[in-house]
Coordinates of C-alpha atoms in Angstrom, one line a residue:
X1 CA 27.2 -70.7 -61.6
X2 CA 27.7 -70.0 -57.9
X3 CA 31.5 -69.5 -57.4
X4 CA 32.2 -72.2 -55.2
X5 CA 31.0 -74.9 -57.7
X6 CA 32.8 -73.8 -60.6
X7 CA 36.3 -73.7 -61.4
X8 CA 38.3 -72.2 -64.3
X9 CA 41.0 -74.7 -66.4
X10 CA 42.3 -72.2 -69.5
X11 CA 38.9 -71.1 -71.2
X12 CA 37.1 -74.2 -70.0
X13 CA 34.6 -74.0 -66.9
X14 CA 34.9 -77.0 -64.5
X15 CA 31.1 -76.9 -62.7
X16 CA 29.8 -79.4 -60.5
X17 CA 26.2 -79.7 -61.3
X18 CA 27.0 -79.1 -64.9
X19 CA 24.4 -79.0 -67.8
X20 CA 23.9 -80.7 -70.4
X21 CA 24.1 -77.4 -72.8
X22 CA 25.7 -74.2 -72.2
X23 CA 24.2 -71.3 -74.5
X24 CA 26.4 -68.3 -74.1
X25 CA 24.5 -65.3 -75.0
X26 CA 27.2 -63.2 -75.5
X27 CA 30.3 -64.0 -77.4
X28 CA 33.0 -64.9 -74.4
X29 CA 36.1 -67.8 -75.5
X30 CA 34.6 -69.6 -72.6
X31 CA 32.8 -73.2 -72.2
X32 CA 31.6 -75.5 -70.0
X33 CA 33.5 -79.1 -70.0
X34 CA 32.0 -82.3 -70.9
X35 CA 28.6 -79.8 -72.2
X36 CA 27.7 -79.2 -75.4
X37 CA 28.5 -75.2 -76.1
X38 CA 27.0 -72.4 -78.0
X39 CA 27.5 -69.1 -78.4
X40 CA 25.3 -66.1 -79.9
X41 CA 27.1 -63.6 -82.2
X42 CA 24.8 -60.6 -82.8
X43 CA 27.0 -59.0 -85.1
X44 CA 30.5 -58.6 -86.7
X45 CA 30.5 -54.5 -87.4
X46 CA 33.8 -53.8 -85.7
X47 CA 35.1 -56.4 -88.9
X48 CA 33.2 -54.8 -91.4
X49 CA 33.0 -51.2 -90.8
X50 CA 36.5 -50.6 -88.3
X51 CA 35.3 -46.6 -88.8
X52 CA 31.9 -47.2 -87.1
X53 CA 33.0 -48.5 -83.7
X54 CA 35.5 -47.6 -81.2
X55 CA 36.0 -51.5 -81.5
X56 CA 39.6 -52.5 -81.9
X57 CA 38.6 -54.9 -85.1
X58 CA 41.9 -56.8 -84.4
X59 CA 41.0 -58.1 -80.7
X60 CA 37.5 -58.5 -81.7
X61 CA 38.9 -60.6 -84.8
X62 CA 40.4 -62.9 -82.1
X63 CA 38.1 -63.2 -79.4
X64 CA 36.0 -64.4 -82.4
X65 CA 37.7 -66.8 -83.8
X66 CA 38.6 -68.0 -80.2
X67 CA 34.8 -68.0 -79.3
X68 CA 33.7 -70.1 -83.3
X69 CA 36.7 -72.6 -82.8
X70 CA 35.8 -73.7 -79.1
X71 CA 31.8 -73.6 -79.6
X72 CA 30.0 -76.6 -80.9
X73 CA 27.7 -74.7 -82.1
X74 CA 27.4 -70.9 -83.0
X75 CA 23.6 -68.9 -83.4
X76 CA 23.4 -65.6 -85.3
X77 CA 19.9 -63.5 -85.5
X78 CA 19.7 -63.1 -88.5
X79 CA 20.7 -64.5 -92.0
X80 CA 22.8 -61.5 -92.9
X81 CA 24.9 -62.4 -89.9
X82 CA 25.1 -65.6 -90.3
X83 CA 26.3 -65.4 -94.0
X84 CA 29.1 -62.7 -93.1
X85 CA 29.9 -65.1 -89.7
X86 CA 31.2 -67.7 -92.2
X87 CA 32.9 -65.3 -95.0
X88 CA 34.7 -63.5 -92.3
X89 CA 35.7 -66.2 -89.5
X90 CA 35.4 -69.3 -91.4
X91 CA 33.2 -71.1 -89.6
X92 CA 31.3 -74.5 -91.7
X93 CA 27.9 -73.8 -92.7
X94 CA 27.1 -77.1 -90.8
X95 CA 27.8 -75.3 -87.1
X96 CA 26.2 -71.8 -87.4
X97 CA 22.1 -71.5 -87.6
X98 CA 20.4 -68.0 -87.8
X99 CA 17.4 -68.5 -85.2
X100 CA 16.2 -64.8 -85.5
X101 CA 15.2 -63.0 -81.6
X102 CA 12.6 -61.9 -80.5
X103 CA 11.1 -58.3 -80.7
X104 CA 8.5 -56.4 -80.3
X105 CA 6.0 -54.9 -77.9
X106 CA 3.9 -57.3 -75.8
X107 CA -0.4 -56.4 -75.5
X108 CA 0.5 -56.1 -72.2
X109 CA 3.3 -53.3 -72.7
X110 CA 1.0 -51.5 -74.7
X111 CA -1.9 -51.2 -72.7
X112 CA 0.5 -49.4 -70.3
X113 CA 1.5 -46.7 -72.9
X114 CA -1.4 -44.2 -72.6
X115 CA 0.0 -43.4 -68.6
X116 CA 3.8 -43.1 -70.1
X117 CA 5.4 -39.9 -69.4
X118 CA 5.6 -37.9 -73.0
X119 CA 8.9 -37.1 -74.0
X120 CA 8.3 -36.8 -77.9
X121 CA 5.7 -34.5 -79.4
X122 CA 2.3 -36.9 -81.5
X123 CA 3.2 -37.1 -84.7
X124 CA 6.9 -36.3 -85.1
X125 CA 9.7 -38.3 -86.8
X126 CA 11.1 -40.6 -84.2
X127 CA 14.9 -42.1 -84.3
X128 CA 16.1 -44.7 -81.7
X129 CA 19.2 -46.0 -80.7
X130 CA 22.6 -44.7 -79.7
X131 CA 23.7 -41.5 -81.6
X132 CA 26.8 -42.4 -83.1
X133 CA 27.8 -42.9 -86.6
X134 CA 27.2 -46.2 -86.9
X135 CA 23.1 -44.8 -86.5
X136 CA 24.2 -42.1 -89.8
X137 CA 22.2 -39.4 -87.9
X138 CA 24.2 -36.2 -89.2
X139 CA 23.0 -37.8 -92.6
X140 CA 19.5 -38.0 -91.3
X141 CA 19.5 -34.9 -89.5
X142 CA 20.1 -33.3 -93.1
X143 CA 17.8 -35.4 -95.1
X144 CA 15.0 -34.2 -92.6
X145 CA 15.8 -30.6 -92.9
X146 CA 16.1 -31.1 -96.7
X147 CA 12.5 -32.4 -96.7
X148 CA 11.4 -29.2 -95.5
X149 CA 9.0 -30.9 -93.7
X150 CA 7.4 -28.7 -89.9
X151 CA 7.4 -32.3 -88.5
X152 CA 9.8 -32.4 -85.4
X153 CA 13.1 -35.0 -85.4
X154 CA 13.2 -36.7 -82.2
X155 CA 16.4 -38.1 -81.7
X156 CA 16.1 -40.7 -78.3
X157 CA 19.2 -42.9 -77.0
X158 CA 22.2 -42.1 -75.3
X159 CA 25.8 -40.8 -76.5
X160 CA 27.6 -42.9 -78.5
X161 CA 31.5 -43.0 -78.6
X162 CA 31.5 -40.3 -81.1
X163 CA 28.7 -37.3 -81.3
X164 CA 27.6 -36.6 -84.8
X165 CA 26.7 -32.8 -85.8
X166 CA 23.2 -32.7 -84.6
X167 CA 22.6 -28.8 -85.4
X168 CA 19.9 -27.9 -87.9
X169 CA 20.1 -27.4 -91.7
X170 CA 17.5 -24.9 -91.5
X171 CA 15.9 -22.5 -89.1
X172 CA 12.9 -23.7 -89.1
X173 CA 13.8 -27.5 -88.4
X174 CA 13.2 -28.5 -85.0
X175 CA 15.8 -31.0 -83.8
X176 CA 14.4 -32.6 -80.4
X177 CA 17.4 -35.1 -77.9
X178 CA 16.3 -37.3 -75.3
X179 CA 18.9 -38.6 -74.0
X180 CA 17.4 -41.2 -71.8
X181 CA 13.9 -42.3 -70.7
X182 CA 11.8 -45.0 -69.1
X183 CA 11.0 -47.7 -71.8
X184 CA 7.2 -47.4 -71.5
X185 CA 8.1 -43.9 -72.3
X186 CA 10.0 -44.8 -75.2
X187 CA 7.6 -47.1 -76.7
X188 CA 4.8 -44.5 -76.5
X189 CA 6.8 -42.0 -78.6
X190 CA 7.2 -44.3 -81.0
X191 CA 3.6 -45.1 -81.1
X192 CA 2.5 -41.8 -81.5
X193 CA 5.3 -41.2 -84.0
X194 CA 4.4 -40.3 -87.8
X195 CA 7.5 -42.8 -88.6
X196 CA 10.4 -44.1 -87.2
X197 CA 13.5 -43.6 -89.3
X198 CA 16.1 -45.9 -89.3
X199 CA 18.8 -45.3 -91.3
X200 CA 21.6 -47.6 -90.1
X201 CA 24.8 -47.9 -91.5
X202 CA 25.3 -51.3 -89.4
X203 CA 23.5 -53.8 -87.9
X204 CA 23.3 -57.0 -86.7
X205 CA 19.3 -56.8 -86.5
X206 CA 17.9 -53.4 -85.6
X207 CA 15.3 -53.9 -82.8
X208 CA 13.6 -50.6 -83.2
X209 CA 12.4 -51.5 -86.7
X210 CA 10.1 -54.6 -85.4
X211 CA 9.1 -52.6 -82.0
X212 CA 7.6 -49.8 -84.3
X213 CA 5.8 -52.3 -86.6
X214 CA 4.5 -53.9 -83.2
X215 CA 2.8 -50.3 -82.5
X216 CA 1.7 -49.4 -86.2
X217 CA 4.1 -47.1 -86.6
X218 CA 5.5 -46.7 -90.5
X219 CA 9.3 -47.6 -91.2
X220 CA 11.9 -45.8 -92.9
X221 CA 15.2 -48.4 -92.9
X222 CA 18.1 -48.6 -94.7
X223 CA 17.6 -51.0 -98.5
X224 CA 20.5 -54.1 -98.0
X225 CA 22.3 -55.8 -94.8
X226 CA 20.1 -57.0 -91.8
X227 CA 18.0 -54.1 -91.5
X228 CA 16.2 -54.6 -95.0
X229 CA 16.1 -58.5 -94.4
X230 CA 14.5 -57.5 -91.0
X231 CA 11.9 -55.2 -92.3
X232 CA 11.1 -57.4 -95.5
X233 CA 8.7 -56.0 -97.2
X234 CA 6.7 -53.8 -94.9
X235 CA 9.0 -50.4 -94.9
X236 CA 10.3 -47.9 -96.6
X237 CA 14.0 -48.7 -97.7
X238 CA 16.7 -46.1 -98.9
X239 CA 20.2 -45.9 -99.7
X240 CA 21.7 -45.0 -96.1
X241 CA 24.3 -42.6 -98.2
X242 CA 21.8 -40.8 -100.1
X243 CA 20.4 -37.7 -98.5
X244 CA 18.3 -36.6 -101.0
X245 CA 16.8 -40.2 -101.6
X246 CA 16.0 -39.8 -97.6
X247 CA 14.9 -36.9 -98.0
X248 CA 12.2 -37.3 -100.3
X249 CA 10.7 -40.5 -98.4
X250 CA 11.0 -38.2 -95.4
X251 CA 8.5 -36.0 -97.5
X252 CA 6.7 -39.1 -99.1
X253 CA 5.8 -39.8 -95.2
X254 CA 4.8 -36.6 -94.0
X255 CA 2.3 -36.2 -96.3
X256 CA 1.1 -40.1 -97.3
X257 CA -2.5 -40.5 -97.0
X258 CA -4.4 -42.4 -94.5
X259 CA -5.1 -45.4 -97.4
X260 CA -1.6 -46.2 -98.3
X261 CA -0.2 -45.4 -94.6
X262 CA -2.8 -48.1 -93.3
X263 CA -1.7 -50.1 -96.0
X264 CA 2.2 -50.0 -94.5
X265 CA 1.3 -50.2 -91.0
X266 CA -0.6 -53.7 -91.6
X267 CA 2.0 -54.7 -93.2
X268 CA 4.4 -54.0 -90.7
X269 CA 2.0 -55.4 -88.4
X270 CA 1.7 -59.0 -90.3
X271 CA 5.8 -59.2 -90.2
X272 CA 6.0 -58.2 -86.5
X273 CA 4.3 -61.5 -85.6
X274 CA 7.3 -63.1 -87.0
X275 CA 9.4 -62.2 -84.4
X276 CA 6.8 -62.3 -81.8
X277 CA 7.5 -64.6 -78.4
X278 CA 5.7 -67.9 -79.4
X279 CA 7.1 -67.8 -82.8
X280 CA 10.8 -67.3 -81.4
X281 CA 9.9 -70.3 -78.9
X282 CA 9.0 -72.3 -81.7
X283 CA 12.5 -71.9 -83.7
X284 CA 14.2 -72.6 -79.9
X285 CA 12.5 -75.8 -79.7
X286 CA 13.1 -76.5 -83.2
X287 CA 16.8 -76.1 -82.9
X288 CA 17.3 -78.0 -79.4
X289 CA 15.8 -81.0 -80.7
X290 CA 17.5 -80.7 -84.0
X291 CA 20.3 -80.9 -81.6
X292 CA 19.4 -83.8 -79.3
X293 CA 19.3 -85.7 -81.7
X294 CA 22.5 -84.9 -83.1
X295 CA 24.7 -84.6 -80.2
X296 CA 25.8 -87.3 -77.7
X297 CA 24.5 -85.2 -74.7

C-alpha cells in the first residue's frame, strides 16, 4: 500500500482503499482491518529440524503462532505442511487448506534454453538449491563418489549458513560448484542433466524436483515428507540417511537404459502438469469462491 494511505494500529493495517482480502505470501503477524486475512506458510523446518537452520526455532515458534491466531485463514503448499501446521501450532483443520504452487518450466522458457550460457557439462548429475545441510550434500557428495560412477556432480546454488565438506571421496570424482547463474542457464543444465538429485533432509515443497520433471529430466528425491508427496510416483526415492542406498540409485541412473529412463521421464512429465499454471489457477479460484461464500466480505 502506498505509505500515505495506510497506517499501523499494533499488528493491524489501517488502509484507505482497503480490499476485500489480504493474502499475505509470507508469514508476517500482520493484517489488514475490517479484510478477511490469509497467510501462506511454506514450511515449519526451523520447528522440526532446529539443527538444519540458523533459524532461532523459538522466535519462529512465535511469529507463528502470532501469524495462525490473527489470520482467518492459513494456506500451506503442500499436504505434508499442512498436516505438521496443525500438529505443531494448533491451528483447526477447518482454517488451513493445502493449495499446492505452482512449478515448472513454461514452453516459452524452454524454447530459450538452447542460447543459455553452459555452466554444467550434458549429461552430469545435477543438484540445486542452497548448499547447506538442510540440502544433505556432504551425504550426496559421498554417495556419488561411492557409485564410482565418471559422471560429473554439479553442485549449483549459493552458500548456505553452514558449508558442508564438498571435497571428493575419490580421485577420480569430479565435484563441479556454481555458485550462481542466470536462470535460463540454470534450467538448461538441468535439462541436459542425466538426473537431478535431490536428497533433502527438509522441505516445505522442493521446487527443483517439478522443474526437472518439466524438462524430462529423471529424479532422485528423498522417500517420506514433502519431497516424496511432491514427486509421487514418478522418481527415484531413497532414504536421505543412507549413502549406500544413494549410492546404488546413483549407479542404477548412470547406466538405466533408454526404455525404462523414457519410461521415468513421462512419468515425471504427466505429474508436472499438476503443478502447471492453469491447474494452480484452478485450485485459486476454487478456494476464493469456497471462500465467498463462506465469509461475510
Amino acid at each position: 500500500a502506498n505509505p500515505m494511505s495506510a497506517s499501523l494500529v499494533g499488528s493491524e493495517m489501517c488502509i484507505r482503499d482497503r480490499p476485500k482480502v489480504m493474502h499475505w505470501t509470507y508469514p508476517l503477524p500482520l493484517k489488514v482491518m475490517n479484510a478477511v486475512n490469509i497467510a501462506t506458510i511454506h514450511d515449519i523446518i526451523p520447528l522440526l529440524h532446529s539443527d538444519l537452520t540458523g533459524i532461532d526455532p523459538v522466535r519462529m515458534k512465535k511469529v507463528l503462532h502470532a501469524v495462525t491466531a490473527g489470520m482467518d485463514h492459513i494456506i500451506t503448499v503442500t499436504e505434508t505442511v499442512r498436516r505438521q501446521v496443525i500438529a505443531h501450532l494448533g491451528v483447526e483443520e477447518s482454517r488451513i487448506t493445502n493449495l499446492y504452487q505452482c512449478a515448472g518450466v513454461s514452453a516459452g522458457e524452454a524454447r530459450l534454453l538452447p542460447g543459455a550460457e553452459a555452466v554444467a557439462p550434458a549429461d552430469a548429475f545435477v543438484c540445486v538449491g542452497r548448499v547447506e545441510a538442510r540440502k544433505n550434500i556432504r551425504r550426496l557428495v559421498m554417495a556419488h563418489g561411492m557409485s564410482k560412477t565418471r559422471r560429473p556432480l554439479v553442485i549449483i546454488g549459493p552458500d548456505g549458513d553452514d558449508r558442508p565438506d564438498l571435497s571428493p571421496v575419490h580421485g577420480e570424482q569430479t565435484i563441479i560448484r556454481v555458485p550462481w547463474c542466470a536462470r535460463h542457464s540454470l534450467l538448461r543444465a538441468m535439462a541436459e542433466a542425466r538426473a537431478l538429485l535431490f536428497p533433502s533432509l527438509g522441505e516445505g515443497f522442493g521446487l527443483p524436483i517439478i522443474e526437472a520433471m518439466s524438462l524430462d529430466t529423471p529424479v532422485m528425491t528423498s522417500a517420506g515428507g514433502a519431497t516424496q508427496e511432491v514427486a509421487g510416483n514418478a522418481a527415484l526415492l531413497v532414504d536421505p540417511m543412507d549413502i549406500k542406498e544413494m549410492s546404488q540409485t546413483i549407479r542404477r541412473l548412470d547406466g538405466m537404459d533408454t526404455a525404462i529412463r523414457n519410461t521415468l521421464v513421462a512419468a515425471g512429465r504427466e505429474r508436472a502438469k499438476f503443478f502447471s499454471l492453469d491447474m494452480q489457477a484452478a485450485r485459486m479460484a476454487a478456494f476464493y469462491e469456497r471462500l465467498f461464500q463462506t465469509s461475510v466480505l
